[in-house]
PDB file of C-alpha atoms in Angstrom:
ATOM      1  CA  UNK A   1     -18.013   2.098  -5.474  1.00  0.00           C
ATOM      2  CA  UNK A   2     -16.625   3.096  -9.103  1.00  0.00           C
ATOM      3  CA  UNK A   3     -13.396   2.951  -9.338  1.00  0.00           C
ATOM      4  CA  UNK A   4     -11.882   6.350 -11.043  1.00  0.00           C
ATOM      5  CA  UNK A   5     -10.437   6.032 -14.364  1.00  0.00           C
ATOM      6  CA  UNK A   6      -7.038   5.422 -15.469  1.00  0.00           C
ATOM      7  CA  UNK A   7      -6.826   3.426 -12.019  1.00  0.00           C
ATOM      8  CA  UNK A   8      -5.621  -0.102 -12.290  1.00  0.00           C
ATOM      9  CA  UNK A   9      -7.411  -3.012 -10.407  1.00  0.00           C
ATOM     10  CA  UNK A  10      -4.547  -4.131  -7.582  1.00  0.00           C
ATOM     11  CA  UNK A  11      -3.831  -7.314  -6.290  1.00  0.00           C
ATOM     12  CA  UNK A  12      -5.011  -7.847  -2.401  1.00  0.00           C
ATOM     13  CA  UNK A  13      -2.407  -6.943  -0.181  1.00  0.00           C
ATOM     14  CA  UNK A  14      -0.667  -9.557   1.708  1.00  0.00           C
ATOM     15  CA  UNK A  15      -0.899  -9.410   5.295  1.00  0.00           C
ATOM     16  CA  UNK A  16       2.631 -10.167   5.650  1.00  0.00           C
ATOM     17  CA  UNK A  17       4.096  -7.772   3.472  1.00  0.00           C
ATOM     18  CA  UNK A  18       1.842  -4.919   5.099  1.00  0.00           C
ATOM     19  CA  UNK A  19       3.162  -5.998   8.809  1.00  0.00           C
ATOM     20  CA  UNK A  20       6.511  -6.123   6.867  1.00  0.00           C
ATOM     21  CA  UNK A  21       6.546  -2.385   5.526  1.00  0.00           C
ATOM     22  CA  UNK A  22       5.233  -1.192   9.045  1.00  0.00           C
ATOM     23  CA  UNK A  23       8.354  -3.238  10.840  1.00  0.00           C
ATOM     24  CA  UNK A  24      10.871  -1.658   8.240  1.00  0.00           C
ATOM     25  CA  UNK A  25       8.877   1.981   9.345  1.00  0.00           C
ATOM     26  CA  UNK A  26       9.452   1.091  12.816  1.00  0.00           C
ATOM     27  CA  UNK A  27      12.910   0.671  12.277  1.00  0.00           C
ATOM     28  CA  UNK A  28      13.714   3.069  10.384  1.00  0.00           C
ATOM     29  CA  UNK A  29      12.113   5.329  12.867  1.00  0.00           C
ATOM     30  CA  UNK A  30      14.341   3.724  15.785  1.00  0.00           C
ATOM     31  CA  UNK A  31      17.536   4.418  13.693  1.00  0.00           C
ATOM     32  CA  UNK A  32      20.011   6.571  15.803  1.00  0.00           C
ATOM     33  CA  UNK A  33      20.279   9.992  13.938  1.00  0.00           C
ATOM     34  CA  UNK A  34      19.890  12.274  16.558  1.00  0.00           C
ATOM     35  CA  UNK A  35      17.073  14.103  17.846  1.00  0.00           C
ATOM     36  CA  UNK A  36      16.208  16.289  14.868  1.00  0.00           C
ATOM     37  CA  UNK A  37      13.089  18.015  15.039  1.00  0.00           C
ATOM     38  CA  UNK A  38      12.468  18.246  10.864  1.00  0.00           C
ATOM     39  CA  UNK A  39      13.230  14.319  10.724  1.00  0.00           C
ATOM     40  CA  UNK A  40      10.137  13.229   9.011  1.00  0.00           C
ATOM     41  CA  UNK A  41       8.520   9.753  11.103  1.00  0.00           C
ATOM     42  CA  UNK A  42       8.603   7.173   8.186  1.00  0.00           C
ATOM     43  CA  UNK A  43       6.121   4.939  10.336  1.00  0.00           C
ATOM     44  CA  UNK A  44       3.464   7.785  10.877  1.00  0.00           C
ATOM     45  CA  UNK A  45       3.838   7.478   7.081  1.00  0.00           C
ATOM     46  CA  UNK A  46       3.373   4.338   6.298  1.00  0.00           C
ATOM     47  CA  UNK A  47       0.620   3.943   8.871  1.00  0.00           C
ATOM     48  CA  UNK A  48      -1.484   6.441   6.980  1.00  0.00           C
ATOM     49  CA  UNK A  49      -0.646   5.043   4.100  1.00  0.00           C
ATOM     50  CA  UNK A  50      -1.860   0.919   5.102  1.00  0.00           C
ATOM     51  CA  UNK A  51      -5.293   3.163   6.993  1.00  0.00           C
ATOM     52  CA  UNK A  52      -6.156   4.524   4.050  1.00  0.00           C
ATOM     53  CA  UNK A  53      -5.844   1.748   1.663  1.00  0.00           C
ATOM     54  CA  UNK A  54      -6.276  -1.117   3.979  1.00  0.00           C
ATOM     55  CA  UNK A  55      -8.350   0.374   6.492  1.00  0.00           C
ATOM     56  CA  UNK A  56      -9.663  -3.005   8.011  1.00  0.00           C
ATOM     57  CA  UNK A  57      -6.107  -4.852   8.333  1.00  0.00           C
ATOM     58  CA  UNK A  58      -4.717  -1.441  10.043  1.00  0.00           C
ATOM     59  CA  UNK A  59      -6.249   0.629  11.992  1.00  0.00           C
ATOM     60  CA  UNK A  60      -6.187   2.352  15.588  1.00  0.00           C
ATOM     61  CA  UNK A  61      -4.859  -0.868  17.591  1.00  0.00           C
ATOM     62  CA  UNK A  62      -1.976  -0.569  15.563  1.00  0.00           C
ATOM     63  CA  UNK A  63      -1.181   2.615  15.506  1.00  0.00           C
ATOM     64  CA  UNK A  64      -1.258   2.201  19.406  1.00  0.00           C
ATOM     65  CA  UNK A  65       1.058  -0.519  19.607  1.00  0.00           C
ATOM     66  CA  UNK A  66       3.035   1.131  17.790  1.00  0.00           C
ATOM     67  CA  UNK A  67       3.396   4.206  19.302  1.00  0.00           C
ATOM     68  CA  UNK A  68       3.833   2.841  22.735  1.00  0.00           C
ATOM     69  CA  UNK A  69       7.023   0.781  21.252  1.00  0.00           C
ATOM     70  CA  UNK A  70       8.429   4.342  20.030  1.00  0.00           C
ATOM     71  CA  UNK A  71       7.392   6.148  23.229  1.00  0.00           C
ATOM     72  CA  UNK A  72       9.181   3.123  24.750  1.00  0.00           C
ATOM     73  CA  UNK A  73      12.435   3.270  22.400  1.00  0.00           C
ATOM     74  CA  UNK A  74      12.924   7.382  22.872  1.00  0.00           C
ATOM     75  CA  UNK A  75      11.864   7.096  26.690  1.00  0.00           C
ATOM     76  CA  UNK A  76       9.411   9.887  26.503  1.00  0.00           C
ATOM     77  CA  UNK A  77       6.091  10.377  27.810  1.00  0.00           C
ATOM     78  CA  UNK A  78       4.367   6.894  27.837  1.00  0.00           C
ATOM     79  CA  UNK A  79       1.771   7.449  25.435  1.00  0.00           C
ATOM     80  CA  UNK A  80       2.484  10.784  23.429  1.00  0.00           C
ATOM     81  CA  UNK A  81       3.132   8.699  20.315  1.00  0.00           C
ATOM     82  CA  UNK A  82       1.026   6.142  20.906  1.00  0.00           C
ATOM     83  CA  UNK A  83      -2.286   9.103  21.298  1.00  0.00           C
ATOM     84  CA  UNK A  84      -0.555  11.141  18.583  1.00  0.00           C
ATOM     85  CA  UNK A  85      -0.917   7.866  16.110  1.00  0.00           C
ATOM     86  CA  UNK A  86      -4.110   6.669  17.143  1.00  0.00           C
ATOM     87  CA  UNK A  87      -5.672  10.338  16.077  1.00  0.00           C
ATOM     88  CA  UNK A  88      -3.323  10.268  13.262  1.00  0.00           C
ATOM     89  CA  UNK A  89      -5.085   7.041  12.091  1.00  0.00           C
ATOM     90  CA  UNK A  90      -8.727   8.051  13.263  1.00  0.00           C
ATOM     91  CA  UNK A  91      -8.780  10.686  11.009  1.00  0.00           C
ATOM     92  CA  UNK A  92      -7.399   8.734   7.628  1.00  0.00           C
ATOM     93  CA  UNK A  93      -9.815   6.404   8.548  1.00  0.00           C
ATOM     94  CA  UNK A  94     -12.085   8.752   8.558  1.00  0.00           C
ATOM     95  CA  UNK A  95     -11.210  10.469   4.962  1.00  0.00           C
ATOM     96  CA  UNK A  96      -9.947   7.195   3.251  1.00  0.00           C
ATOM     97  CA  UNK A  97     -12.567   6.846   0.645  1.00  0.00           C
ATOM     98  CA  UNK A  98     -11.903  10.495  -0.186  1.00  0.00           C
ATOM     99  CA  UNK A  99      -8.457  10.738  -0.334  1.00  0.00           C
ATOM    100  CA  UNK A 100      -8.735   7.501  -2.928  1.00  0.00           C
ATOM    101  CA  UNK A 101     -10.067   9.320  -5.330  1.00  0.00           C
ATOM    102  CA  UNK A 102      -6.999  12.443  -5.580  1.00  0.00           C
ATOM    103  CA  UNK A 103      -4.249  11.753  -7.309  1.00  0.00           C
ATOM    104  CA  UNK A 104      -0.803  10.733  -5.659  1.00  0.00           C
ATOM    105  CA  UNK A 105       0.323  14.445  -5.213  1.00  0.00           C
ATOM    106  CA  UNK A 106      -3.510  15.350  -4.155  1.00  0.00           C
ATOM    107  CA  UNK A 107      -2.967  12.787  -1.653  1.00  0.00           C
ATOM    108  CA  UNK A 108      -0.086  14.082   0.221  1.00  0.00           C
ATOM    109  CA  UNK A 109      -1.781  17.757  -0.139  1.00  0.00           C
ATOM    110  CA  UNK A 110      -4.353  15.916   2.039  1.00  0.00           C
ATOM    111  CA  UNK A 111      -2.927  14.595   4.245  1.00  0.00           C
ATOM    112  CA  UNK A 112      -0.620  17.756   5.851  1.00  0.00           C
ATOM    113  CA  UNK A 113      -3.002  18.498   7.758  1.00  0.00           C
ATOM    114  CA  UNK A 114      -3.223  15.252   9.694  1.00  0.00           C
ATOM    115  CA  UNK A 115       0.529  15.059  10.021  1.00  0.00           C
ATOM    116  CA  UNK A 116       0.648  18.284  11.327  1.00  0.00           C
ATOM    117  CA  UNK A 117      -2.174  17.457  13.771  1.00  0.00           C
ATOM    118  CA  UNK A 118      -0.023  14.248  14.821  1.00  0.00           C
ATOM    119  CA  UNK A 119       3.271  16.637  15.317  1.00  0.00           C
ATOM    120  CA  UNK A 120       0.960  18.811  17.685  1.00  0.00           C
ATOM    121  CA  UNK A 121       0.233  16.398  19.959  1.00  0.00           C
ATOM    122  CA  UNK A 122       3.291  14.888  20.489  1.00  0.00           C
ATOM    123  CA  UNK A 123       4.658  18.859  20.805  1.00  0.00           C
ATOM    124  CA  UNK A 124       2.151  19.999  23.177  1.00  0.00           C
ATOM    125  CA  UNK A 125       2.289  16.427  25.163  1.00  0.00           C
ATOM    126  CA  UNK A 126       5.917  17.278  25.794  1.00  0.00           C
ATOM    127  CA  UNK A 127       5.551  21.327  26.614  1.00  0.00           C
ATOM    128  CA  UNK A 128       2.829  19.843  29.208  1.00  0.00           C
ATOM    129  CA  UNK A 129       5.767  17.228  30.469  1.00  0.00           C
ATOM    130  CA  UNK A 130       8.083  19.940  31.171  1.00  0.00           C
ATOM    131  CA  UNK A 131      10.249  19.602  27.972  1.00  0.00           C
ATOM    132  CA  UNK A 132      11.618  22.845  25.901  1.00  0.00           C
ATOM    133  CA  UNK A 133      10.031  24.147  22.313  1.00  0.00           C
ATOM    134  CA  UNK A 134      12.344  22.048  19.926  1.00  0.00           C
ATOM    135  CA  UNK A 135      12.315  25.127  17.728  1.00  0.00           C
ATOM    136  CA  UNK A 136      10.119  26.312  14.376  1.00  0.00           C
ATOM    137  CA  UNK A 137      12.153  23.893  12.442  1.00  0.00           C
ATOM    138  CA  UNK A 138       9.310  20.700  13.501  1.00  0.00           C
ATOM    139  CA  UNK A 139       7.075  22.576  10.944  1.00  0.00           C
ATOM    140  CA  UNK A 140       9.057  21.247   8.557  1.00  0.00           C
ATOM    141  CA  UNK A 141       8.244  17.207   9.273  1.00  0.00           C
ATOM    142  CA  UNK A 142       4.515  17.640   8.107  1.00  0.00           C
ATOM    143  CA  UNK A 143       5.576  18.965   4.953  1.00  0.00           C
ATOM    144  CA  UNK A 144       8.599  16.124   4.522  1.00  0.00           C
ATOM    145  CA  UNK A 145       6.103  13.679   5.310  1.00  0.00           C
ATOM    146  CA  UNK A 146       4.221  14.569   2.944  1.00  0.00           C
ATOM    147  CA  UNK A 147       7.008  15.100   0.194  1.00  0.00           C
ATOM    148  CA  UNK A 148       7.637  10.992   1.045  1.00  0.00           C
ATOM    149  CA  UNK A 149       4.051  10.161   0.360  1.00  0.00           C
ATOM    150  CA  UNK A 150       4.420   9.678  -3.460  1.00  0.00           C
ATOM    151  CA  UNK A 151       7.574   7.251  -2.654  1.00  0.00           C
ATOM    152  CA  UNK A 152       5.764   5.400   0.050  1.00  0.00           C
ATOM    153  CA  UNK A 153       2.798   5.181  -2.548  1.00  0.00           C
ATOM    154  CA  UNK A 154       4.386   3.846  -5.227  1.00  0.00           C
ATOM    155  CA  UNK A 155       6.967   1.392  -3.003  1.00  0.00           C
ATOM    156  CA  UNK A 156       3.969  -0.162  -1.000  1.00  0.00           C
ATOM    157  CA  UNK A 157       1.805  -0.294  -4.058  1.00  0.00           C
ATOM    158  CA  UNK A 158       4.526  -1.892  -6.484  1.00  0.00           C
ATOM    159  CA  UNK A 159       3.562  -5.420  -5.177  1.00  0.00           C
ATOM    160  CA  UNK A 160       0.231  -5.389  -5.586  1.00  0.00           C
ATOM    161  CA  UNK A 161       0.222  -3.849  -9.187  1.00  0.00           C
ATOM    162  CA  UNK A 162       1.479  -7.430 -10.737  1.00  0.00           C
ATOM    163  CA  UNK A 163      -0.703 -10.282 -12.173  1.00  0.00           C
ATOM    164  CA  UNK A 164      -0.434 -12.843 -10.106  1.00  0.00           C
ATOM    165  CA  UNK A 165      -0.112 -15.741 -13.424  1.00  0.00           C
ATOM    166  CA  UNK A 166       0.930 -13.184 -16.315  1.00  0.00           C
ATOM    167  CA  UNK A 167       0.053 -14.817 -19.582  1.00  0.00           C
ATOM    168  CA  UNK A 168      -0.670 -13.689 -23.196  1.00  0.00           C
ATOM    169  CA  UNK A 169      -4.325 -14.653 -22.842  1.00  0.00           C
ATOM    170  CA  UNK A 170      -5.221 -12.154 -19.511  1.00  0.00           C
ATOM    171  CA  UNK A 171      -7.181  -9.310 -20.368  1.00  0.00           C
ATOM    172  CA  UNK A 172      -6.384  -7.803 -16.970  1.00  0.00           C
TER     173      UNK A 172
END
């Protein structure tokens, strides 16, 4: 594949720093703030975000195992999040090499459409489980999600961007 211009070569990504930056997600998702339906999920985020660029060190067993600890944490249906992540991450799967070749804010235009998808299930999963319409407000997740994807982009990218021995010498 080509690479686009203007696009510099990266650095592989550590495997400890990507299982890192989906912990920190995780957390952050489990921090107590309420039950706010616009709070956009920072690990649905940065789940996309390791898919699409490292689609062979994360893919849809993650994104299950990681659900099923959230469905676990908020004690809701076992297996809304855990479904709503795995289609989440089927589909950027699905799109990565595509979505590589937008730019950062062509990216997150992208990828609403996934998020909302992922919002839907988890909504519908819990109108099917007896639970009330949290209100129109939830539209506004897929569209803060997406807002964070130039942040999450250029955070989890940062690391890789370096030379690994920076000299005078290194064309690269």
């Amino acid at each position: 594949m080509i690479m686009p211009r203007g696009r510099p070569l990266l650095l592989p990504a550590s495997p400890v720093f990507i299982w890192g930056s989906l912990l920190v997600a995780l957390m952050l998702n489990l921090l107590p703030l309420g039950r706010l339906a616009w709070m956009p999920d920072f690990l649905a985020v940065v789940l996309v975000f390791w898919s699409v660029n490292q689609p062979r060190r994360v893919g849809l067993g993650a994104a299950f195992i990681f659900g099923l600890c959230l469905d676990v944490h908020q004690a809701s249906l076992l297996g809304q999040h855990a479904l709503a992540y795995t289609v989440l991450i089927y589909f950027a799967i699905m799109i990565h090499r595509r979505i590589l070749w937008f730019s950062v804010p062509g990216q997150a235009a992208q990828l609403i459409p996934l998020f909302a998808a992922a919002h839907a299930i988890t909504i519908v999963l819990r109108l099917i489980g007896g639970a009330i319409f949290p209100g129109w407000q939830v539209l506004l997740a897929p569209l803060l999600e997406a807002a964070l994807w130039p942040l999450v982009s250029a955070l989890l990218l940062a690391p890789q961007r370096r030379a690994p021995n920076p000299d005078a010498d290194r064309p690269l």
